[in-house]
Coordinates of N, CA and C in Angstrom, one line a residue:
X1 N 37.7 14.4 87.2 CA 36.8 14.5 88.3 C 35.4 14.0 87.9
X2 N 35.2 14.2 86.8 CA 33.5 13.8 86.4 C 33.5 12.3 86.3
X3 N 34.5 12.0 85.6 CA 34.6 10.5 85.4 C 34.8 9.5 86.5
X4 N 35.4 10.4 87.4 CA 35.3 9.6 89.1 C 34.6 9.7 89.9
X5 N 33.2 10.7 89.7 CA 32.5 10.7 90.0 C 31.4 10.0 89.8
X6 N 31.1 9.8 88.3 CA 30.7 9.0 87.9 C 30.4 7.7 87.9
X7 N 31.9 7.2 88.5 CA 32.3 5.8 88.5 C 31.9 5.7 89.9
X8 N 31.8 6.3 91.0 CA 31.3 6.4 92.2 C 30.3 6.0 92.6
X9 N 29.1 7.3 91.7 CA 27.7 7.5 91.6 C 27.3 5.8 90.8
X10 N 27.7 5.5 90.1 CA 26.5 4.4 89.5 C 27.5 3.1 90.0
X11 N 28.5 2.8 90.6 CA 28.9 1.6 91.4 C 27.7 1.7 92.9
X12 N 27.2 2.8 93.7 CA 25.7 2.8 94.0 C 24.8 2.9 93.8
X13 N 24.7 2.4 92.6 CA 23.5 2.3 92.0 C 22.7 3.8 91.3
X14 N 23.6 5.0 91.3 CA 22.6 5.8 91.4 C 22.6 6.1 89.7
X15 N 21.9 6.5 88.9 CA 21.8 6.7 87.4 C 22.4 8.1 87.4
X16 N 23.2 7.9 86.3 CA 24.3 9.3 86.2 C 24.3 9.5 85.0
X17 N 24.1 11.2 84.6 CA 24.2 11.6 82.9 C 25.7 12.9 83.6
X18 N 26.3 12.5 82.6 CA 27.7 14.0 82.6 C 27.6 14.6 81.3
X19 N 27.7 15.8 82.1 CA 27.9 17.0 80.6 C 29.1 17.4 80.7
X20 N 30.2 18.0 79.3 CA 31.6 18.1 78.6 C 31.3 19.8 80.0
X21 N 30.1 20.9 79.5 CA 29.8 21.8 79.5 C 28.7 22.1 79.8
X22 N 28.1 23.8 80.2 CA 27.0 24.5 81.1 C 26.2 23.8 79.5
X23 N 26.5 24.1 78.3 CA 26.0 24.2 76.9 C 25.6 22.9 76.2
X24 N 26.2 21.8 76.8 CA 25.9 20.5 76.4 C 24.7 19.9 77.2
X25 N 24.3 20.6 78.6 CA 23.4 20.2 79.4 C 22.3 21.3 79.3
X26 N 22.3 21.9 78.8 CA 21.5 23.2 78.4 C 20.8 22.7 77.3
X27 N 21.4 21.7 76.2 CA 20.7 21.2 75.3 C 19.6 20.3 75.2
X28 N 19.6 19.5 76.6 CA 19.3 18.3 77.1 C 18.2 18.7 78.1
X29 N 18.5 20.0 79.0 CA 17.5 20.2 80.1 C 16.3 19.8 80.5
X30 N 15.7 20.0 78.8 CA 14.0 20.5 78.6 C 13.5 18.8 78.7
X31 N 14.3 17.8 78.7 CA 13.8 16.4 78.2 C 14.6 15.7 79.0
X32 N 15.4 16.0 80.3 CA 15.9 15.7 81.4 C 14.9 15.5 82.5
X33 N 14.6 14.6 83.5 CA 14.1 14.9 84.8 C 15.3 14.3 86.0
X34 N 16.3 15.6 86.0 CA 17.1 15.0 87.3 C 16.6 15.2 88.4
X35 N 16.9 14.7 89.4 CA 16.3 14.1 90.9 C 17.2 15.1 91.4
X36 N 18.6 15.5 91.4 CA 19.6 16.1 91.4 C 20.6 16.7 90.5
X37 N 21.5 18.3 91.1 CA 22.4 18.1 89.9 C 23.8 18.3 90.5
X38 N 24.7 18.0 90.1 CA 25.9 18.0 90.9 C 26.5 19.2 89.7
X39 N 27.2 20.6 90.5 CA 28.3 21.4 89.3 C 29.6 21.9 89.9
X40 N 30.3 22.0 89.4 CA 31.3 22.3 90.2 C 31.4 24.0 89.9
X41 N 31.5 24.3 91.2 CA 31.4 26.4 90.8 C 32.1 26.6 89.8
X42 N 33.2 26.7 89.4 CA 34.5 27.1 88.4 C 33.7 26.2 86.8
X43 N 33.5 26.3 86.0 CA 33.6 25.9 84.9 C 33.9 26.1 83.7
X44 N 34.1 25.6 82.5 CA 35.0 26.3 81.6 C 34.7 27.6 81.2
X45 N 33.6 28.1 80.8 CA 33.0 29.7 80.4 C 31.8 30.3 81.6
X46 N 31.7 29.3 82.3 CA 31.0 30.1 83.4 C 31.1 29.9 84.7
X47 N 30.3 30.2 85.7 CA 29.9 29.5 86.7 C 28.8 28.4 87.1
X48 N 29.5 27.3 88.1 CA 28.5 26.9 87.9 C 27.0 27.4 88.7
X49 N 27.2 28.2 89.1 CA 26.0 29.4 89.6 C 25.2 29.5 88.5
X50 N 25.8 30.4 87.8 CA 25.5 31.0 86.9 C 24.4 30.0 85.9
X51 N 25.3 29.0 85.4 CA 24.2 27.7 84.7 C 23.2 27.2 85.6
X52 N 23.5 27.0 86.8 CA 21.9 26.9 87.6 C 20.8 27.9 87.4
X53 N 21.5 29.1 87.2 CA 20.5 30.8 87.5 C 19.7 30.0 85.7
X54 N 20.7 29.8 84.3 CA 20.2 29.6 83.3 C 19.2 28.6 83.6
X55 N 19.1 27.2 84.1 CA 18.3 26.7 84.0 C 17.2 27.0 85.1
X56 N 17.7 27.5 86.0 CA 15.9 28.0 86.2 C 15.0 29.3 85.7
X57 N 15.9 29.7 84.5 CA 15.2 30.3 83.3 C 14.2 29.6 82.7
X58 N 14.3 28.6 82.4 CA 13.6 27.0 82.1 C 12.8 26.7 82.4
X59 N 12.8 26.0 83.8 CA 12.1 25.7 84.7 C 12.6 25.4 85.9
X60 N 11.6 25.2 86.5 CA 12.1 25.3 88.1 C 13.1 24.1 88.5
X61 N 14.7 24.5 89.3 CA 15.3 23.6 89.1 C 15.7 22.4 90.0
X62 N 15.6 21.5 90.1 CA 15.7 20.6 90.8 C 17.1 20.8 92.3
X63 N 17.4 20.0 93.3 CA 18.2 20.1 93.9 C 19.4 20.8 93.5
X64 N 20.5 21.0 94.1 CA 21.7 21.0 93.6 C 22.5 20.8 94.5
X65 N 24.1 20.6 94.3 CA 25.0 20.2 94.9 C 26.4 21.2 94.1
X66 N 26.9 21.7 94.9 CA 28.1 22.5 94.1 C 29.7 21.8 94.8
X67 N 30.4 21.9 93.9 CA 31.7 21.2 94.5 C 33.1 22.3 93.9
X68 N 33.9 22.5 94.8 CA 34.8 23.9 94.5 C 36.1 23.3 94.6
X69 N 36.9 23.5 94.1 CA 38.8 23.8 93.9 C 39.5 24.3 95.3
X70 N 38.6 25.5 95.4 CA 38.7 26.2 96.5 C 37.6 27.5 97.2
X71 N 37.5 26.9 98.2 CA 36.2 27.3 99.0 C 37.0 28.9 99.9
X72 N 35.7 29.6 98.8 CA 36.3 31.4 99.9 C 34.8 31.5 99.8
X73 N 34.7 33.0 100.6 CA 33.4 33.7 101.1 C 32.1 33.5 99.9
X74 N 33.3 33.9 98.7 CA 32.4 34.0 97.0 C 31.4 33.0 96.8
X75 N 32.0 31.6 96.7 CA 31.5 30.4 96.7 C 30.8 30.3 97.7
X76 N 31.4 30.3 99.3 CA 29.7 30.1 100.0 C 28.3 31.2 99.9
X77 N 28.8 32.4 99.0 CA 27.7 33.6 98.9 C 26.8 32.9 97.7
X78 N 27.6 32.5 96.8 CA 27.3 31.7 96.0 C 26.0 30.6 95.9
X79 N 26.6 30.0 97.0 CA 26.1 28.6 97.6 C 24.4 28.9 98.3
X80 N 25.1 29.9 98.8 CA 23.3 30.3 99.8 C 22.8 31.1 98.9
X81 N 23.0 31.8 98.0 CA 22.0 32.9 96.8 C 21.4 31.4 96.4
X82 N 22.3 30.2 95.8 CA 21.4 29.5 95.0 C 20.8 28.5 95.8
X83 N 20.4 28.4 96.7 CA 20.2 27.5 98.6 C 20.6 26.1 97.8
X84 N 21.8 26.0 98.1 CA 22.6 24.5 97.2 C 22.4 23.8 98.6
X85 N 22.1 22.5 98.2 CA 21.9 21.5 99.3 C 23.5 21.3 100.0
X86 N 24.6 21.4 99.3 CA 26.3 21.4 100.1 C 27.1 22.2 99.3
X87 N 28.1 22.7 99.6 CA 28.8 23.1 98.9 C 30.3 22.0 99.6
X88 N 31.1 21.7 98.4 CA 32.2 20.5 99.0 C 33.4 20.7 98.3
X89 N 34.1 21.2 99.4 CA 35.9 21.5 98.9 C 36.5 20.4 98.8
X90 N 37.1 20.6 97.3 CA 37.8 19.3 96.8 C 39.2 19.4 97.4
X91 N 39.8 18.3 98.0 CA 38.8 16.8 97.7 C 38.1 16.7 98.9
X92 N 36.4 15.9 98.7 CA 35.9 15.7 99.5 C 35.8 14.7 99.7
X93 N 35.2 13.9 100.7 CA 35.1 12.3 101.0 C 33.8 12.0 100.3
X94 N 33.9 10.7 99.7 CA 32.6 10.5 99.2 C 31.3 10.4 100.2
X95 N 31.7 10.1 101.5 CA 30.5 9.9 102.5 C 30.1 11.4 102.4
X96 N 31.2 12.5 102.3 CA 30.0 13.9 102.5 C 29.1 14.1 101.3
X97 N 29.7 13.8 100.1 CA 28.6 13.4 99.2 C 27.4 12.8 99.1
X98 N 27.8 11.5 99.6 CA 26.7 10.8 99.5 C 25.2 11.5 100.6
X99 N 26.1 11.9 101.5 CA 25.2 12.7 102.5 C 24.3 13.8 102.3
X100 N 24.8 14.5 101.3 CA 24.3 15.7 100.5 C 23.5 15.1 99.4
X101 N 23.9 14.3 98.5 CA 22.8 13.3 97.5 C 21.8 12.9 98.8
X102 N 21.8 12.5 99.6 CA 20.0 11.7 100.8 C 19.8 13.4 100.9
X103 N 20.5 14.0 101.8 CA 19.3 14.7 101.6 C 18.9 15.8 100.2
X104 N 19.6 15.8 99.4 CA 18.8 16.4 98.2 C 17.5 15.4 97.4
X105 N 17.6 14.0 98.1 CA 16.6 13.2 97.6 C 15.7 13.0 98.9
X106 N 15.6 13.8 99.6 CA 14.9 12.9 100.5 C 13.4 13.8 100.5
X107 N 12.5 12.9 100.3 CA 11.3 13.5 100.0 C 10.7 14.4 101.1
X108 N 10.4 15.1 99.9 CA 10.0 16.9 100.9 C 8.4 16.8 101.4

């Protein structure tokens, strides 16, 4: 999934970093400036909630976008605690993507 997403994301031009893990991108945060972050809720030792909640231990965090396996009550409670710009049951269409990337970039 990350790797086709990826292949997605920068065939339009958009600049794309992928992390293995919440802990691989945790290492990177402090000397990152994403515009956006895309996580999928379910991840290997956490949520991807959860690593958002970590990195706005940090600093304040940028957009987000959450993408789910399977979408129940949890995940949209989820979705709105962390005011995620979409939350998107896989599989999604790239156009709802891309739609959720404009407006997580669209100047506030």
């Amino acid at each position: 999934m990350r790797t086709s997403l990826q292949f997605m994301l920068e065939s339009l031009e958009y600049r794309v970093e992928t992390f293995a893990d919440g802990d691989d991108l945790m290492r990177v945060i402090g000397v990152l400036q994403p515009d956006c972050l895309i996580f999928d809720v379910h991840l290997p030792r956490e949520t991807g909630f959860d690593l958002l909640g970590r990195i706005a231990g940090r600093r304040p965090p940028p957009p987000a976008i959450f993408v789910t396996g399977h979408l129940d009550a949890e995940a949209e409670r989820g979705a709105r605690a962390a005011r995620a710009v979409a939350l998107l049951e896989k599989p999604f269409r790239d156009e709802d993507l891309i739609a959720a990337l404009d407006r997580a970039l669209a100047p506030r």
